[in-house]
Amino acid sequence: MKRAFDLYKRRPLSLACASAVALLIQNPASWAEEAVEEVLVTGTHIKGLDLKGGTQAVQLTREDILESGAQRIGELMQDLTITGGGTGTFTTSTAGALSGDTPVGASAVSLRGLGTGSTLTLINGRRSSVSAFANGQASFIDVNSIPGSAIERVEILPSGASATYGADAVAGVVNYVLREDYEGFEISGSYGDSTESTDEGRYNLNMVFGGGNEQHRFMGIVDYYKRNAMYDRDRDVSAESLRPSQQGFHPSFNDLFWMFYDQTEEPQDGGCAADDFGFGNFGEFCEVNTNAFTSVMDNYESVGGVFTYQFNINDSTTWFNEVLYQSTESDGTSSPANFSRAPFDPESPLWPQALIDDMVEEGSFEGLEDWTDFYGFPIYGWGKFPEPRAVSVESETYRIVSGIEMDFDSGWNLESALTYGSNESEQKGSSGLFVSEAFYDASLGNLCADGTLVNRWDVNPARPSASFVGDTCEDIGKTTLWYNPFGGQTSQAEGIDEFIRTEAERSGESEMYAIDLVTSGPLFDFNGREVQGAFGAEWRHEEVKDVPAGIALATTGNPEPILGFSSTSADAKRDQWALFAEFYIPLTDNLDLTLAGRYDDYDSFGDDFNPKVALRWQPVDSLILRSNYSTSYRAPSLAQVGAGTLLSSFTVDCAETPAACGGDASADGENLLSEEVANDNLKPETADTWGAGFVWTPTDSIDITVDYWDISYDDVIGIDEDDFIRRALGGEFPVVGEGELPTGTAGLEVEGDFVIDAHFELTNLGYEDVRGVDLTYTQSLDVGPGVLTLIADATYLLEYERRASDASPVIDEVGDFRYPEWLANAKVRYSMDRWGGSLGLRYTDGYKDDPSNRTLEAVGLPADATVDVDSWTVFDLNLYYDVNEHNYLQLTVRNMFDEEPPEVLGLSSNVDYINHDSLGRYVTLRYTYVF
């Protein structure tokens, strides 16, 4: 099984099974010299079998990647219509230091918006080790672990393929095929940057070398890539948050006894800037534009390569080997951390007199007479640290494959290989990570200048509070070291930073060992036609260990050890083996049947059998009708079965769960510092997939495909916060008072009929039913001295219906927040002699926005307003010139007219980085020299 897909060449009917970007193009120098051919993914293990359009498939070649201007494969995959919508496919534009962000430096692909876990990802037809750091609590294959220049093509089956390639291929298969044979030496370099005044430079340098003889073949690739950071503040659409944080660098203070309204350092007293000062439901605040800090795409650097070696033992036996290595370094920068209800000592000498006067005046309405009346009781502060939370991640990926392929005189073929893969990652905090207990100690006078702690206050970090005891550093001959929350927190005594900051180091490792064997060939004749078959077996051992620093682990006594920060954790391993078979049965000259079945056994989740049936009928030469049905079985990922407690945040949506807001659906829900807790009783996910379509070639130069697909996905593993709240209030989980819910225990804390804390449990939710239609059109014309090719493809989402449980309503996501109904691409390509180029269009349909009541109020709209996100259309230009046999130049301009992304009120960044991007016009120049 050197590749899990058989590849076959055919005439210009080629693009019948591919979308717009899936047109396989020849070396640019030959575009005008010969007709375009396609290597078609057939989705079968049977060698030498040409189904000619029997399976819907998409293929991206190396030329497609270069033409797009995408320098990393994750960026390219996000352009496809079959990977759009929802939040499944992600790139580094959604990465950051927070638990709700995607892992720093990583990218992953999801088909049909069903999540990365529902898409089976392969490299050269074989499994790979998952990322050591999960996305939340879901494992995934990091496509950034593959050197970009090492990819020959990407093969995609966006339909049921679980019986053939893996029971977990719910939405389909993405197979990254690496280059494996090259003669000579080539070096290529590129530089790209936006046309904005900021520096978003991207640099890529790679070289390829190879050679050999009839018995020995080798090839090596070395790839270096570097990208500069881009921030929300760098673009007008995202520079200013529509809902700035009301917890500021100048904190708001309240003793929660004498005072009714919060007080902060006012503008006239040299405190909060006048433009940021405000008065809200709780009193005075000094707001912060968090978009001034967050990165869109942070600094990223990678170096890696691939080495292959083939030894032809004899005419029928080949020993093949591949080694892949990739090292990456990346940063992730998120908004500054909040501190909420943090206790401060009123006897600190740092309190400004103007603030003291304001607080005494506020408390006087309840009988406060003097500042000293506060002594012995904490004053609480709500604020934000004046620097972003940021982490850096270093990651190394290794992959080694060694196998044998044999051809027999009988027409049978056998292939077997051993595979080892690993990913090792290290994360360190670089700014903005503060230890809660240390911060409280420094705010309450418990900290001495030499690091000694005294018991001036007893601190309870579970629900931040403090009880006065009275000891001081001065009592033991030392000096108190105070944290200074005033003046914007920019002036701190020497030694404070060393005491309250942490790097919160985290290490992770994943490993995979696998062995596979597949054999295929002719079985017998049936009605004068040859029946063929394939049989195979696989065994795989996987393990993941993700270990955050002890300081980052939540406990019942200290549920938020690092303020506003948490790391996932996981510790799991398992063995799995499978047997599979596939049969190709030609029923008539123009009707064939494919049957496949796969049996999988997991040492921790039992076993299951999944079939696949596919029919292909060609009533006339110009028309192919096709259909398929299959089932899937996906065991929980390693990160899910071995998950620890993850600190997160959630804002209660009163419209969805009015019972969590005292029955008031129009209220603003509480902002929760919540938890995501593990579940030892997770069940596997299952799915039924079927599809039908046709390939029509009305002329030799026109290809048209239409494919309907339908996926019924059950017991989906995840967290639906609204559903959990409904179920908990309905009695399925504990509902207790403030501070009574232990860390790691699923349930709610409620005060005054308002949910004030939630521990959400990872669970098997209800179902997701997704269906839609894919359409493609391709036409080639001889125009003047060259060839003109017209390409278009689109995905129309008919239904994305989900129901988390019996306690939740049925929701159809089509056209709702982040689920556009239409995604489409179109391209005009022209080539002649040594010149050529293309003009492409990418279209993303509009959808309903999801702003909070506070955001609607901020932009001057009523609370019941319906807001739509506009559609988005961008144009891309590509030009190339094949100077001579040694020199090649290529220019790519993405978003040629610098179209700004539509504003999205439902996201703090104002931009939907899954469906749009704010990079703007981006120009890349590539030069290649062949020795």
mmCIF file of N, CA, C and O in Angstrom, residues 44 115 149-150 260 280 312 358 393 409 467 472 489 525 593 624 672 764-765 783 789 792-793 831 876 897 919-920 927:
data_model
loop_
_atom_site.group_PDB
_atom_site.id
_atom_site.type_symbol
_atom_site.label_atom_id
_atom_site.label_comp_id
_atom_site.label_asym_id
_atom_site.label_seq_id
_atom_site.Cartn_x
_atom_site.Cartn_y
_atom_site.Cartn_z
ATOM 1 N N THR A 44 -9.382 3.413 -4.520
ATOM 2 C CA THR A 44 -9.381 1.955 -4.470
ATOM 3 C C THR A 44 -7.992 1.445 -4.150
ATOM 4 O O THR A 44 -6.995 2.090 -4.462
ATOM 5 N N GLY A 115 -15.285 18.982 11.351
ATOM 6 C CA GLY A 115 -14.206 18.899 12.321
ATOM 7 C C GLY A 115 -13.059 18.054 11.821
ATOM 8 O O GLY A 115 -13.229 17.135 11.008
ATOM 9 N N SER A 149 7.527 22.333 0.326
ATOM 10 C CA SER A 149 8.095 22.003 -0.981
ATOM 11 C C SER A 149 8.184 20.510 -1.228
ATOM 12 O O SER A 149 8.502 20.079 -2.334
ATOM 13 N N ALA A 150 7.903 19.691 -0.194
ATOM 14 C CA ALA A 150 7.979 18.243 -0.359
ATOM 15 C C ALA A 150 6.698 17.655 -0.920
ATOM 16 O O ALA A 150 6.657 16.474 -1.272
ATOM 17 N N PHE A 260 -21.378 51.051 46.570
ATOM 18 C CA PHE A 260 -22.327 50.488 45.612
ATOM 19 C C PHE A 260 -21.708 50.462 44.219
ATOM 20 O O PHE A 260 -21.692 49.437 43.554
ATOM 21 N N GLY A 280 -20.820 52.229 33.854
ATOM 22 C CA GLY A 280 -21.733 51.177 33.454
ATOM 23 C C GLY A 280 -22.576 50.684 34.598
ATOM 24 O O GLY A 280 -22.755 51.375 35.620
ATOM 25 N N ASN A 312 15.790 -1.327 -6.283
ATOM 26 C CA ASN A 312 15.129 -2.351 -7.084
ATOM 27 C C ASN A 312 15.900 -3.662 -6.923
ATOM 28 O O ASN A 312 16.926 -3.885 -7.580
ATOM 29 N N ASP A 358 -12.414 59.498 46.284
ATOM 30 C CA ASP A 358 -13.600 59.062 45.542
ATOM 31 C C ASP A 358 -14.262 57.867 46.209
ATOM 32 O O ASP A 358 -15.497 57.782 46.274
ATOM 33 N N VAL A 393 6.179 28.248 20.810
ATOM 34 C CA VAL A 393 6.128 26.788 20.698
ATOM 35 C C VAL A 393 7.213 26.322 19.740
ATOM 36 O O VAL A 393 7.355 26.853 18.630
ATOM 37 N N ASP A 409 3.840 -12.542 -11.581
ATOM 38 C CA ASP A 409 3.458 -12.844 -12.962
ATOM 39 C C ASP A 409 1.963 -13.072 -13.103
ATOM 40 O O ASP A 409 1.388 -12.887 -14.178
ATOM 41 N N SER A 467 -8.833 37.040 54.343
ATOM 42 C CA SER A 467 -9.173 37.349 55.732
ATOM 43 C C SER A 467 -7.947 37.934 56.421
ATOM 44 O O SER A 467 -6.849 37.360 56.344
ATOM 45 N N THR A 472 3.269 41.409 59.377
ATOM 46 C CA THR A 472 3.912 42.245 58.362
ATOM 47 C C THR A 472 5.360 41.836 58.186
ATOM 48 O O THR A 472 5.977 41.216 59.071
ATOM 49 N N GLN A 489 -0.431 50.409 36.040
ATOM 50 C CA GLN A 489 0.362 49.240 36.434
ATOM 51 C C GLN A 489 1.727 49.184 35.747
ATOM 52 O O GLN A 489 2.336 48.126 35.650
ATOM 53 N N ASP A 525 -13.279 -14.850 -13.498
ATOM 54 C CA ASP A 525 -14.125 -14.249 -14.527
ATOM 55 C C ASP A 525 -15.590 -14.386 -14.148
ATOM 56 O O ASP A 525 -16.015 -15.413 -13.591
ATOM 57 N N LEU A 593 -19.763 -2.629 -10.198
ATOM 58 C CA LEU A 593 -20.090 -2.570 -8.778
ATOM 59 C C LEU A 593 -18.805 -2.736 -7.972
ATOM 60 O O LEU A 593 -17.988 -3.599 -8.280
ATOM 61 N N ILE A 624 -21.364 9.562 -17.242
ATOM 62 C CA ILE A 624 -21.107 8.584 -16.186
ATOM 63 C C ILE A 624 -22.009 8.923 -15.004
ATOM 64 O O ILE A 624 -22.003 10.062 -14.515
ATOM 65 N N LEU A 672 -18.240 33.735 32.347
ATOM 66 C CA LEU A 672 -17.791 32.663 33.225
ATOM 67 C C LEU A 672 -16.329 32.321 32.980
ATOM 68 O O LEU A 672 -15.885 32.226 31.832
ATOM 69 N N ASN A 764 -20.807 12.715 24.440
ATOM 70 C CA ASN A 764 -21.405 12.364 23.152
ATOM 71 C C ASN A 764 -22.685 13.165 22.995
ATOM 72 O O ASN A 764 -23.646 12.987 23.752
ATOM 73 N N LEU A 765 -22.681 14.060 22.032
ATOM 74 C CA LEU A 765 -23.847 14.881 21.777
ATOM 75 C C LEU A 765 -24.819 14.105 20.893
ATOM 76 O O LEU A 765 -24.657 12.905 20.685
ATOM 77 N N VAL A 783 -7.344 29.298 -28.370
ATOM 78 C CA VAL A 783 -7.556 30.718 -28.652
ATOM 79 C C VAL A 783 -6.239 31.322 -29.113
ATOM 80 O O VAL A 783 -5.287 31.424 -28.337
ATOM 81 N N THR A 789 -8.439 28.003 -20.717
ATOM 82 C CA THR A 789 -9.179 27.047 -19.908
ATOM 83 C C THR A 789 -10.080 27.797 -18.928
ATOM 84 O O THR A 789 -9.617 28.706 -18.228
ATOM 85 N N ALA A 792 -14.681 26.321 -13.032
ATOM 86 C CA ALA A 792 -15.544 26.824 -11.961
ATOM 87 C C ALA A 792 -15.951 25.664 -11.074
ATOM 88 O O ALA A 792 -16.134 24.534 -11.555
ATOM 89 N N ASP A 793 -16.062 25.913 -9.782
ATOM 90 C CA ASP A 793 -16.601 24.898 -8.884
ATOM 91 C C ASP A 793 -17.327 25.586 -7.747
ATOM 92 O O ASP A 793 -17.031 26.740 -7.411
ATOM 93 N N SER A 831 -2.413 29.944 -21.607
ATOM 94 C CA SER A 831 -0.995 29.618 -21.757
ATOM 95 C C SER A 831 -0.608 29.613 -23.227
ATOM 96 O O SER A 831 -1.375 29.172 -24.087
ATOM 97 N N ASP A 876 -7.714 36.762 -7.733
ATOM 98 C CA ASP A 876 -6.297 36.401 -7.642
ATOM 99 C C ASP A 876 -5.694 36.358 -9.039
ATOM 100 O O ASP A 876 -6.322 35.875 -9.992
ATOM 101 N N PHE A 897 -7.560 43.234 -5.846
ATOM 102 C CA PHE A 897 -8.184 44.549 -5.676
ATOM 103 C C PHE A 897 -8.268 44.967 -4.206
ATOM 104 O O PHE A 897 -8.995 45.897 -3.864
ATOM 105 N N LEU A 919 -5.635 39.943 5.313
ATOM 106 C CA LEU A 919 -4.272 40.208 4.851
ATOM 107 C C LEU A 919 -4.247 41.272 3.765
ATOM 108 O O LEU A 919 -3.302 42.048 3.656
ATOM 109 N N GLY A 920 -5.303 41.319 2.940
ATOM 110 C CA GLY A 920 -5.349 42.294 1.855
ATOM 111 C C GLY A 920 -4.576 41.826 0.636
ATOM 112 O O GLY A 920 -4.265 40.643 0.482
ATOM 113 N N TYR A 927 11.304 32.531 -7.858
ATOM 114 C CA TYR A 927 12.315 32.271 -8.879
ATOM 115 C C TYR A 927 12.864 30.866 -8.668
ATOM 116 O O TYR A 927 13.186 30.474 -7.539
#
